[in-house]
Coordinates of C-alpha atoms and ligand atoms in Angstrom, one line a residue:
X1 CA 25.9 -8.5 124.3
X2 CA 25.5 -10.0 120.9
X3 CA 24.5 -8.1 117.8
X4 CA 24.3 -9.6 113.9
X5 CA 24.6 -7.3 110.9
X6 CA 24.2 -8.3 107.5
X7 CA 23.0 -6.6 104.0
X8 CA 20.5 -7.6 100.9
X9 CA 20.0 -4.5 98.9
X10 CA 19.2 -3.3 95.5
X11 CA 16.6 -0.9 94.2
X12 CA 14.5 -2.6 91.6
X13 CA 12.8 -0.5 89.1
X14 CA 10.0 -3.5 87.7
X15 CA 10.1 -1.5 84.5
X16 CA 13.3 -2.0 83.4
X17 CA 14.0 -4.5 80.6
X18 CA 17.4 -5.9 82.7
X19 CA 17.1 -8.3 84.9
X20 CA 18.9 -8.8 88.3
X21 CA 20.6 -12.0 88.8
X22 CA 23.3 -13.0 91.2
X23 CA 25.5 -12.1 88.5
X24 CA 24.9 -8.1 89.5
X25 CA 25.6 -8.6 93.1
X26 CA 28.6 -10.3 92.4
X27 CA 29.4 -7.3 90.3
X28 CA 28.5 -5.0 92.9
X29 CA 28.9 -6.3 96.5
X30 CA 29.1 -10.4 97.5
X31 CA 30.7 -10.6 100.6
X32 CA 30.7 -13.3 102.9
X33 CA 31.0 -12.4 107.2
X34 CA 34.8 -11.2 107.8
X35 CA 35.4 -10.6 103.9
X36 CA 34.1 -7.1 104.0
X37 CA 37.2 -4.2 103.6
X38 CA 38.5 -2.0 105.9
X39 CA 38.3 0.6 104.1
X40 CA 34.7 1.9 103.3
X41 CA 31.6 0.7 103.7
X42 CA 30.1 -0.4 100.3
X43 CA 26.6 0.1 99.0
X44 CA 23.8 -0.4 102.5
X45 CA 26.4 -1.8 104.3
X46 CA 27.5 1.2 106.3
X47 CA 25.8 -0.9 109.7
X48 CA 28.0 -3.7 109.5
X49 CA 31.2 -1.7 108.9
X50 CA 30.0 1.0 111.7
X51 CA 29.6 -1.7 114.4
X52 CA 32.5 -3.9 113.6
X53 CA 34.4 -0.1 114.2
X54 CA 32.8 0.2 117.5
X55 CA 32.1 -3.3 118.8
X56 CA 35.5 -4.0 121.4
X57 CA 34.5 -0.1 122.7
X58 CA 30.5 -0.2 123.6
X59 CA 31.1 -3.5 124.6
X60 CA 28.9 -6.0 122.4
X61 CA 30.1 -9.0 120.1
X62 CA 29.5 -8.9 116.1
X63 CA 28.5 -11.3 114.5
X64 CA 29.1 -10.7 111.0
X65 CA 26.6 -12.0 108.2
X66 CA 26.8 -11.7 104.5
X67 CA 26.5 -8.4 102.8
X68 CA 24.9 -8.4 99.0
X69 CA 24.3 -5.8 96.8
X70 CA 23.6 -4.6 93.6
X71 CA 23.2 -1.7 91.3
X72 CA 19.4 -0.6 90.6
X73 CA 17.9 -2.9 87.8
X74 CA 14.6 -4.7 87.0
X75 CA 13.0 -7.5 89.2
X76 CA 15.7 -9.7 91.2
X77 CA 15.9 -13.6 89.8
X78 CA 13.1 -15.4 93.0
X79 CA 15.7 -18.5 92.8
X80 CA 18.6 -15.9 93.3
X81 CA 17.1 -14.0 96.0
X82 CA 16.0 -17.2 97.9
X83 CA 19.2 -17.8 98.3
X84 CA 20.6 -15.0 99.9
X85 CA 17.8 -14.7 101.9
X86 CA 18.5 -17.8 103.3
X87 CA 21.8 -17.8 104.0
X88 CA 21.7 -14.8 105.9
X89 CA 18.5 -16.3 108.0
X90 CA 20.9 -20.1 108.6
X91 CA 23.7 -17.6 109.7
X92 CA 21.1 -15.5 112.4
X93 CA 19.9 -19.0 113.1
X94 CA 23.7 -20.3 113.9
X95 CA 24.2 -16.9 115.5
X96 CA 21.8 -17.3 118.4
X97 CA 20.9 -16.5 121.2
X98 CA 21.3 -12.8 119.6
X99 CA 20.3 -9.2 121.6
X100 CA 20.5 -7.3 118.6
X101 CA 20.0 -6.7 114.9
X102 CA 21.3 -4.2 112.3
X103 CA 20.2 -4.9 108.8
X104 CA 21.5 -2.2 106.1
X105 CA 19.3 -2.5 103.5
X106 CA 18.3 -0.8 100.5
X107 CA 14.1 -0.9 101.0
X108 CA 12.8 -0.6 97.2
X109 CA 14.1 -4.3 96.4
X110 CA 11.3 -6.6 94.5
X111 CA 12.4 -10.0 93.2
X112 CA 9.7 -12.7 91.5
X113 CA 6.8 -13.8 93.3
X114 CA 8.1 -11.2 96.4
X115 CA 7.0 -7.4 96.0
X116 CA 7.9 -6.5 99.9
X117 CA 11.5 -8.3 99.9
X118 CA 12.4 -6.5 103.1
X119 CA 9.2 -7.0 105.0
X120 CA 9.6 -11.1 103.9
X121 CA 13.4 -10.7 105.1
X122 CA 12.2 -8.9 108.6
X123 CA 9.3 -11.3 109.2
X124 CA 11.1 -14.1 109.0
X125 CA 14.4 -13.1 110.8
X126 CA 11.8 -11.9 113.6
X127 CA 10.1 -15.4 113.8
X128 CA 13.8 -17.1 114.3
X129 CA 15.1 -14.5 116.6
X130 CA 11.7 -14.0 118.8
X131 CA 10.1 -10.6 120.0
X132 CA 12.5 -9.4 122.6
X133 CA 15.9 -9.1 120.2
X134 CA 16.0 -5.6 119.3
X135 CA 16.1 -5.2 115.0
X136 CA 17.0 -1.9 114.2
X137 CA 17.6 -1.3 110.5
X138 CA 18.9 1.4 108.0
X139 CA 16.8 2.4 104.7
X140 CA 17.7 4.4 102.1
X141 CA 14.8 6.9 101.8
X142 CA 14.1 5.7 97.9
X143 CA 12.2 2.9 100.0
X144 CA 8.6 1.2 100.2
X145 CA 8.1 2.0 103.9
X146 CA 5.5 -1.1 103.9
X147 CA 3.4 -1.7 107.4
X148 CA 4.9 -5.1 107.3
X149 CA 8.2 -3.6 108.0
X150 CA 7.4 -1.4 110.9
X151 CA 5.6 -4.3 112.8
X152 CA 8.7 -6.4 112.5
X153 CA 11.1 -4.0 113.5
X154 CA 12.1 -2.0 116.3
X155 CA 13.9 0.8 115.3
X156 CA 14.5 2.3 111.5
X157 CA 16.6 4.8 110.7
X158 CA 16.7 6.2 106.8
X159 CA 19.1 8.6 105.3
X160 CA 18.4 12.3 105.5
X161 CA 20.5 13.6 102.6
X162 CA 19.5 13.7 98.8
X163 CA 23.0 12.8 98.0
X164 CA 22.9 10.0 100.2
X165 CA 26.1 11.7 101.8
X166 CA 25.0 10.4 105.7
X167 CA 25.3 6.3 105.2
X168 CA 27.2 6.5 107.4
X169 CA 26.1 9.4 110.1
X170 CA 22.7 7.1 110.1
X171 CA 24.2 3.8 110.9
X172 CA 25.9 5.4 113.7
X173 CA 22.7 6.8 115.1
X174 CA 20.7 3.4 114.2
X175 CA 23.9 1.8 116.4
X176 CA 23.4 4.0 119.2
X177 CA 20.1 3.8 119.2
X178 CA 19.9 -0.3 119.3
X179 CA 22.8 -0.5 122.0
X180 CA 20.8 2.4 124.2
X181 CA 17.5 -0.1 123.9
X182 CA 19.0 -3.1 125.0
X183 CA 21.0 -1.3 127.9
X184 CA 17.6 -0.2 129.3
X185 CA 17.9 4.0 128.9
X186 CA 15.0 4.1 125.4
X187 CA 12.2 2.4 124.8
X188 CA 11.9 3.2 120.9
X189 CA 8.0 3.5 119.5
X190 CA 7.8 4.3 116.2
X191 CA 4.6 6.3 114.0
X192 CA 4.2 5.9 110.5
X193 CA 2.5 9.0 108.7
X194 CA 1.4 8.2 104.9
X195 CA 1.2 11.4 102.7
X196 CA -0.2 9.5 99.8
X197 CA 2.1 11.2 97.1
X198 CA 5.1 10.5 94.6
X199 CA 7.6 12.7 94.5
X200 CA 11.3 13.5 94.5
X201 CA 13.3 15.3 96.7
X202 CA 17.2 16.2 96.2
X203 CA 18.2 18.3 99.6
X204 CA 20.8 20.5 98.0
X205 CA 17.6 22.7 97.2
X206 CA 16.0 25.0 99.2
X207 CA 12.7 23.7 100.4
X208 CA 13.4 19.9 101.1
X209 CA 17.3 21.3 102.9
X210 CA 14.8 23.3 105.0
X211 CA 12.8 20.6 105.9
X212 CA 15.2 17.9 106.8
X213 CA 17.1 20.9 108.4
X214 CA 14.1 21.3 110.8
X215 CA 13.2 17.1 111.1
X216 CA 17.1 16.9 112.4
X217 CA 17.0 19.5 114.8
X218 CA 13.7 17.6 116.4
X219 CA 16.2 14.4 117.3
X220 CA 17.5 13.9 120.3
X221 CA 15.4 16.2 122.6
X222 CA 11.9 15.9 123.5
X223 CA 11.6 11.9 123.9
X224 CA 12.3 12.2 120.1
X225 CA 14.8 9.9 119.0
X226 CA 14.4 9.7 115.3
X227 CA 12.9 11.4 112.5
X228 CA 13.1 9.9 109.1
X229 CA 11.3 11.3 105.5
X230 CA 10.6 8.5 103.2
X231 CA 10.8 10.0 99.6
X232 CA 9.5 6.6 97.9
X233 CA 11.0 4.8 94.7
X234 CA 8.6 6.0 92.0
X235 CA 9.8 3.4 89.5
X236 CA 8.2 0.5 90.8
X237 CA 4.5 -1.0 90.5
X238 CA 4.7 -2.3 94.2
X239 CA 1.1 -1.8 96.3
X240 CA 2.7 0.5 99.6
X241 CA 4.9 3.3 97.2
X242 CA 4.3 6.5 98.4
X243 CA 5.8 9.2 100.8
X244 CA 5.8 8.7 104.5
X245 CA 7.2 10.2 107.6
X246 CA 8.7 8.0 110.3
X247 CA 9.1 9.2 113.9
X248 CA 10.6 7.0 116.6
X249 CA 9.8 8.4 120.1
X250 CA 11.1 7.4 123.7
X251 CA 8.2 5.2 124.7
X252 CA 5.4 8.1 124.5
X253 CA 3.3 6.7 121.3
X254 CA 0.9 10.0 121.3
X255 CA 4.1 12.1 121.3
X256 CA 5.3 10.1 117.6
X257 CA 1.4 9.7 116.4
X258 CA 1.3 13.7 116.9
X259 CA 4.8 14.4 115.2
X260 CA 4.6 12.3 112.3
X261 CA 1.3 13.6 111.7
X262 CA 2.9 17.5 112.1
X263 CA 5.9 16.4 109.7
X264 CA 3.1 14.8 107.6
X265 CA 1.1 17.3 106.8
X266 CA 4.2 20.0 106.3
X267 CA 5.7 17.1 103.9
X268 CA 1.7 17.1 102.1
X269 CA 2.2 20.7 101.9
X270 CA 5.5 20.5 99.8
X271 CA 4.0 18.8 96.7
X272 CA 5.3 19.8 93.6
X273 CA 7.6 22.1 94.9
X274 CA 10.9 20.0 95.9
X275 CA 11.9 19.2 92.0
X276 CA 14.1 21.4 89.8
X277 CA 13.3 22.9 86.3
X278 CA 14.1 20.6 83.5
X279 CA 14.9 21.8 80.3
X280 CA 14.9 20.0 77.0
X281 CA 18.5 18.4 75.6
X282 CA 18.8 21.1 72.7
X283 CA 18.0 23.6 75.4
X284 CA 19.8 22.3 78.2
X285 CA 23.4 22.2 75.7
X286 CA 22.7 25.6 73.9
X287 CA 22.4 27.0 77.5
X288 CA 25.1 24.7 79.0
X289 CA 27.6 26.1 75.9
X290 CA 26.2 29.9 76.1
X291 CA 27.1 30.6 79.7
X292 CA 30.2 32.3 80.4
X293 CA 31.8 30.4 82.6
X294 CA 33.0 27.0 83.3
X295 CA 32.4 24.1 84.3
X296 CA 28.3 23.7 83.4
X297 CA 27.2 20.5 84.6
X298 CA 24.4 19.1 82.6
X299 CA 22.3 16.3 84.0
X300 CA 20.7 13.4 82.6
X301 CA 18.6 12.1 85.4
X302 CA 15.7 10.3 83.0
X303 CA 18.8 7.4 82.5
X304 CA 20.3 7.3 85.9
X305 CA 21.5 3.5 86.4
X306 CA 21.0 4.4 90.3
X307 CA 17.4 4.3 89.0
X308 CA 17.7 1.0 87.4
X309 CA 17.8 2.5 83.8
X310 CA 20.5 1.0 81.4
X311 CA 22.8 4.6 81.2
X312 CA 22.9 4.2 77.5
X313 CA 20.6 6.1 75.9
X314 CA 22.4 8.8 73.2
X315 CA 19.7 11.4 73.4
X316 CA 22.3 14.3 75.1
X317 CA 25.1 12.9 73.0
X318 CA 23.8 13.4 70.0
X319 CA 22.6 17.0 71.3
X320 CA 26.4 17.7 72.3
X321 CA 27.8 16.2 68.6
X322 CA 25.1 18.4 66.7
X323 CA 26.3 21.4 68.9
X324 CA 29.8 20.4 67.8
X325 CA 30.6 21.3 71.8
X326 CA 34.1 21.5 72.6
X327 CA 36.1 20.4 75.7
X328 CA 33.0 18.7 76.9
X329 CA 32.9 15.2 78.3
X330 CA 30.1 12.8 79.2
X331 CA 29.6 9.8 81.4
X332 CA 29.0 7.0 82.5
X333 CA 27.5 5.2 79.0
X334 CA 27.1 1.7 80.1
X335 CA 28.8 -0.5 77.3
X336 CA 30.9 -3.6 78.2
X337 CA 31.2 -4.6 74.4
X338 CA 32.3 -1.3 73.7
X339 CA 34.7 -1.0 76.5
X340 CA 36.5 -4.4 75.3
X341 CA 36.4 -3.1 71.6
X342 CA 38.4 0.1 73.1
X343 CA 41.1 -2.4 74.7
X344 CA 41.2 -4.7 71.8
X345 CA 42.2 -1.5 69.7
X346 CA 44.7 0.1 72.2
X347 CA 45.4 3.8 73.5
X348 CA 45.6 5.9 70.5
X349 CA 43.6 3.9 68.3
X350 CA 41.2 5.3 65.7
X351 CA 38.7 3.0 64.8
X352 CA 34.9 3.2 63.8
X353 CA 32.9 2.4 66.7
X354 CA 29.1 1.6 67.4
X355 CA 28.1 2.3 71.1
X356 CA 25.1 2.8 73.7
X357 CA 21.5 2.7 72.2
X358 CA 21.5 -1.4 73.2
X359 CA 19.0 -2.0 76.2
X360 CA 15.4 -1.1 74.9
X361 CA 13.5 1.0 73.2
X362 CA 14.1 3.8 75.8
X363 CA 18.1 3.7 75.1
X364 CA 17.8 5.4 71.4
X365 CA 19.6 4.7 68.8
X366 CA 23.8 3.3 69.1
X367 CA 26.2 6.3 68.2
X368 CA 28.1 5.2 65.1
X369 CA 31.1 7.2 64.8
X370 CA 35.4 7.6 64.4
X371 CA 36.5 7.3 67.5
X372 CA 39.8 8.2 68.9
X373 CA 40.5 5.8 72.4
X374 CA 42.4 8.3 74.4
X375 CA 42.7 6.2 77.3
X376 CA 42.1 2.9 78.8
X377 CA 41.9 1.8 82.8
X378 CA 41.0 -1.0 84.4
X379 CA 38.9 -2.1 87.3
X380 CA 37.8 1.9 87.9
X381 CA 36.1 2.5 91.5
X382 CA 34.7 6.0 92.1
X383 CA 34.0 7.4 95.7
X384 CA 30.6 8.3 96.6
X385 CA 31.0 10.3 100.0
X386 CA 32.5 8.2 102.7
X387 CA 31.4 5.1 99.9
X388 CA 32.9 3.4 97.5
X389 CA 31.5 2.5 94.0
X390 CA 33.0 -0.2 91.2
X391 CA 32.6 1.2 87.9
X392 CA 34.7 -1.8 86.5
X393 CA 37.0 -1.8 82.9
X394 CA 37.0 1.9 81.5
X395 CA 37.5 3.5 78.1
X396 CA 37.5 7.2 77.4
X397 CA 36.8 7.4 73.8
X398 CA 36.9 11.3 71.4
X399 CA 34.5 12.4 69.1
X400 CA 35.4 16.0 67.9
X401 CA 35.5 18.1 71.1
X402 CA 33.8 15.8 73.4
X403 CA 35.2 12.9 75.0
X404 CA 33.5 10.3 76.5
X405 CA 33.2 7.6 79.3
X406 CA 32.0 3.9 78.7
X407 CA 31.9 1.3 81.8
X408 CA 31.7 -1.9 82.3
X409 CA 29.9 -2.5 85.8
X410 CA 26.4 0.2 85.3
X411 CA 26.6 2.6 87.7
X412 CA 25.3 6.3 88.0
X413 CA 28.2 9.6 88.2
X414 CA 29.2 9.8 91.6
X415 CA 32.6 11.3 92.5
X416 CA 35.0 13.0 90.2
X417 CA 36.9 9.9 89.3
X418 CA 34.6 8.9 86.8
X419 CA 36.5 11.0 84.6
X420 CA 39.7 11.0 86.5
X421 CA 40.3 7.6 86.2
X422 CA 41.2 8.3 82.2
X423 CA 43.0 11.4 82.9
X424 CA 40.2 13.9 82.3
X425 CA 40.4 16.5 84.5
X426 CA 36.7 17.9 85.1
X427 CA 37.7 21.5 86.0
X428 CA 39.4 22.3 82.7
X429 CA 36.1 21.5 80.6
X430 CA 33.4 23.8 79.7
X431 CA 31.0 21.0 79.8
X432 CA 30.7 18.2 81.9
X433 CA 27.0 15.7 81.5
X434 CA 26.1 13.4 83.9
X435 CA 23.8 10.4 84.1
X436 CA 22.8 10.8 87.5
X437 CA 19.2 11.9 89.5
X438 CA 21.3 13.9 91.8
X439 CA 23.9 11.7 94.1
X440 CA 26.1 13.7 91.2
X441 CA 26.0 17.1 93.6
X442 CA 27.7 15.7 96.2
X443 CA 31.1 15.5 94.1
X444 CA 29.9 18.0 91.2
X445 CA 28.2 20.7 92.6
X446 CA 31.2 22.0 94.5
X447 CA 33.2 22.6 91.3
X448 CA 30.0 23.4 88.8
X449 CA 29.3 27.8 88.0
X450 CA 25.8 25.9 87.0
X451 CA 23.9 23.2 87.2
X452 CA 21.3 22.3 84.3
X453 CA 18.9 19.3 84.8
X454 CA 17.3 17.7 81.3
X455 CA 14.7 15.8 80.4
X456 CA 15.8 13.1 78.0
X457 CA 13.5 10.7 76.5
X458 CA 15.2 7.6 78.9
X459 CA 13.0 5.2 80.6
X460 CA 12.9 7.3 84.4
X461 CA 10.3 10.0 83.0
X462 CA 9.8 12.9 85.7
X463 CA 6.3 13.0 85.2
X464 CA 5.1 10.4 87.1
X465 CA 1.7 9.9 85.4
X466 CA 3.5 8.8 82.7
X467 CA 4.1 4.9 84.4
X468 CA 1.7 2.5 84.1
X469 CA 1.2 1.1 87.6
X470 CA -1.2 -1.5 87.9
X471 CA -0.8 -2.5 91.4
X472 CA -0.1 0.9 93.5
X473 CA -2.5 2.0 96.5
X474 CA -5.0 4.8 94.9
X475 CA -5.9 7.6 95.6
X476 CA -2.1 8.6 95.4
X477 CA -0.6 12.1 94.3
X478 CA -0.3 13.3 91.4
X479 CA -1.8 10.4 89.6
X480 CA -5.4 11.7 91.7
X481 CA -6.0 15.0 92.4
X482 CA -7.9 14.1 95.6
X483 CA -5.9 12.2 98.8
X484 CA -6.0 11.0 101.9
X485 CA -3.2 11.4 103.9
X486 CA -3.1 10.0 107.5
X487 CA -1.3 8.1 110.2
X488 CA -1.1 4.5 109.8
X489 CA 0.6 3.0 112.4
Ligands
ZN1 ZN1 18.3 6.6 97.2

């Protein structure tokens, strides 16, 4: 038995003023077949490092393709994403005759001229490998679940968890799955339910951990093999974004149609109920500094990098310097020139420094202050549950009570080493911001007394009918009152 894997994945946000070239995969994840480490997957690539783990065992061959990746940023470079989309097809092509498929992929990637990157990816790696090579692939849910995609795959598998903790849980399941096809004991249908609605969905609250909770406990019983919510990526003007529910069944098609329409309808139901409160950045500080215990984490979701904004706006800086808070610290702030301004100075240094406030309009204004660089690392990584993240040169720079963290490769706060990595120790502060949507639970909710979500003025607004989509399916929620959910494949 012979099975490929390979990875092209980014989540493009068409709104953001930076560009993705090949330059941010290279940054991020470039690896060619046999190059990729041994020791965690990397972003979308939890397939390829779950099967090469299980290959000599259930008995199949890998054939290893490339795996790129890169942070969340505007619209891929068409001439760049050509490319890597056609070296992994020559390497399928050389690969053949093939049983099997497992693409890791992101799902919410639009480069130039290609809005559906994944469906143009599937549809043509389907017309080299032919109809009876089973494709299975993995999605993050922040996907565009396009029809295009379901008809040229066979099974598809998201994550469940909002932090992505279960990369890796879901690759093994999308494994399983693939190898149980092709030895004859499944015959995967899938049913594709559209709830017509924009919305977002962190599981470490009540209602959504309910829910997925319930769609896990349907698998594996039933003739149900798979149950996966998409949440959508509501920072893109793409035609198909919008919440959907995914069922694949054991051959009985009624059996998915009347479970994804069930799910459906529950996930319908849940509208404007799954988010959590946001408070302004004066009011989210004030209440971060007033509680009694410690530490508070304070997010900054509106300029989360994993959403393709630029991580540099000042907004809850400036808050926290007004405040004059003490034993706080903040990160990431995306500044390369910053970060080599820090090591041209030295540890210790004092020196006036401008940072942040670079990108666009949505960034604010640079921070000019005296800084004191208290420490200096280089080529960071930060874990991100069983992943691992490059956050590139750091500097960890003082103003007053608060210190903060500027990086060099734009990323979101994941695991605890963000601050770690320059010796700040994230359970001695009172205050602790993050720029993050809410991956940032996974390592910071165990260790915050409270959790406070803001609402900056950076570029990923909450309120949806703030964007100005031009090219999005309507009637959708909450841009239109009235919908019209339904199955659709
Ligand atoms: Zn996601």
């Amino acid at each position: 038995m012979r099975l490929f894997s390979a990875t092209i994945a980014t989540e493009t946000n068409t709104f953001s003023p930076l560009p993705t070239s090949i330059d941010g995969f290279k940054e991020s994840v470039f690896l060619r077949p046999g190059e990729h480490p041994e020791d965690a997957p990397r972003m979308c690539t939890a397939p390829l490092f779950v099967a090469r783990q299980r290959a000599a065992a259930d008995g199949f061959t890998l054939i290893e393709g490339s795996c790129f990746a890169a942070s969340p940023a505007g619209s891929v470079n068409r001439a760049d994403y050509e490319f890597m989309r056609d070296e992994v097809l020559e390497q399928l092509r050389a690969a053949l005759p093939l049983d099997g498929i497992l693409f890791g992929l992101h799902g919410a990637m639009v480069a130039h001229g290609y809005d559906d990157v994944e469906g143009d990816l599937l549809e043509r790696a389907r017309a080299i490998v032919g109809p009876k090579c089973v494709i299975g692939v993995e999605y993050d849910p922040h996907c565009h679940m396009t029809l295009k995609r379901v008809r040229n795959a066979d099974i598809i598998i998201c994550y469940k968890e909002f932090p992505h903790t279960d990369v890796v849980d879901r690759a093994e399941d999308l494994l399983t799955l693939v190898l149980r096809t092709l030895r004859g004991e499944v015959k995967p249908v899938m049913s594709l339910y559209d709830c017509r609605q924009i919305g977002s969905y962190p599981t470490t609250l009540p209602l959504m951990r309910g829910f997925v909770d319930r769609m896990t406990a349907l698998e594996g019983k039933d003739g149900i093999l798979s149950v996966s919510a998409i949440h959508c990526f509501p920072y893109a003007d793409v035609k198909e974004l919008t919440g959907r529910i995914l069922v694949v069944a054991d051959g009985d098609k009624a059996k998915a149609d009347a479970l994804a329409t069930r799910l459906g309808e529950e996930f319908v139901s849940m509208r404007g109920k799954t988010m959590p409160e946001f408070f302004s950045p004066k009011v989210g500080v004030k209440t971060g500094i007033d509680f009694n215990d410690a530490p508070v984490v304070i997010a900054d979701p509106a300029d989360n990098a994993g959403g393709g904004a630029p991580s540099d706006n000042t907004t809850i800086l400036r808050e926290l310097m007004a405040a004059d808070a003490q034993d706080a610290a903040i990160g990431p702030i995306w500044d390369p020139i910053a970060v080599k301004l820090c090591f041209d100075g030295g540890q210790g240094a004092r020196f006036p420094l401008r940072f942040g406030g670079k990108i666009g309009p949505a960034s604010g204004q640079p921070v000019d202050a005296m800084v004191e660089v208290t420490a200096l690392a280089r080529d960071c990584w930060q874990s991100f549950g069983p992943t691992k993240v490059t956050l590139g040169d750091c500097a960890a720079v003082r103003i007053g009570g608060i210190d903060i963290v500027l990086i060099t490769n734009r990323t979101q706060a994941l695991g605890l080493e963000l601050f770690t990595n320059l010796g700040i120790d994230p359970l001695t502060r009172k205050l602790l911001v993050v720029k993050s949507t809410n991956h940032f639970m996974a390592a910071f909710g165990p260790i915050a007394k409270k959790v406070i979500y803001v609402e900056s003025d950076a570029p990923l607004a909450r309120d949806y009918t703030k964007l100005t989509y031009t090219k999005i399916q309507r009637p959708i929620w909450p841009l239109d009152a009235e919908t019209t959910p339904g199955l659709i494949f």
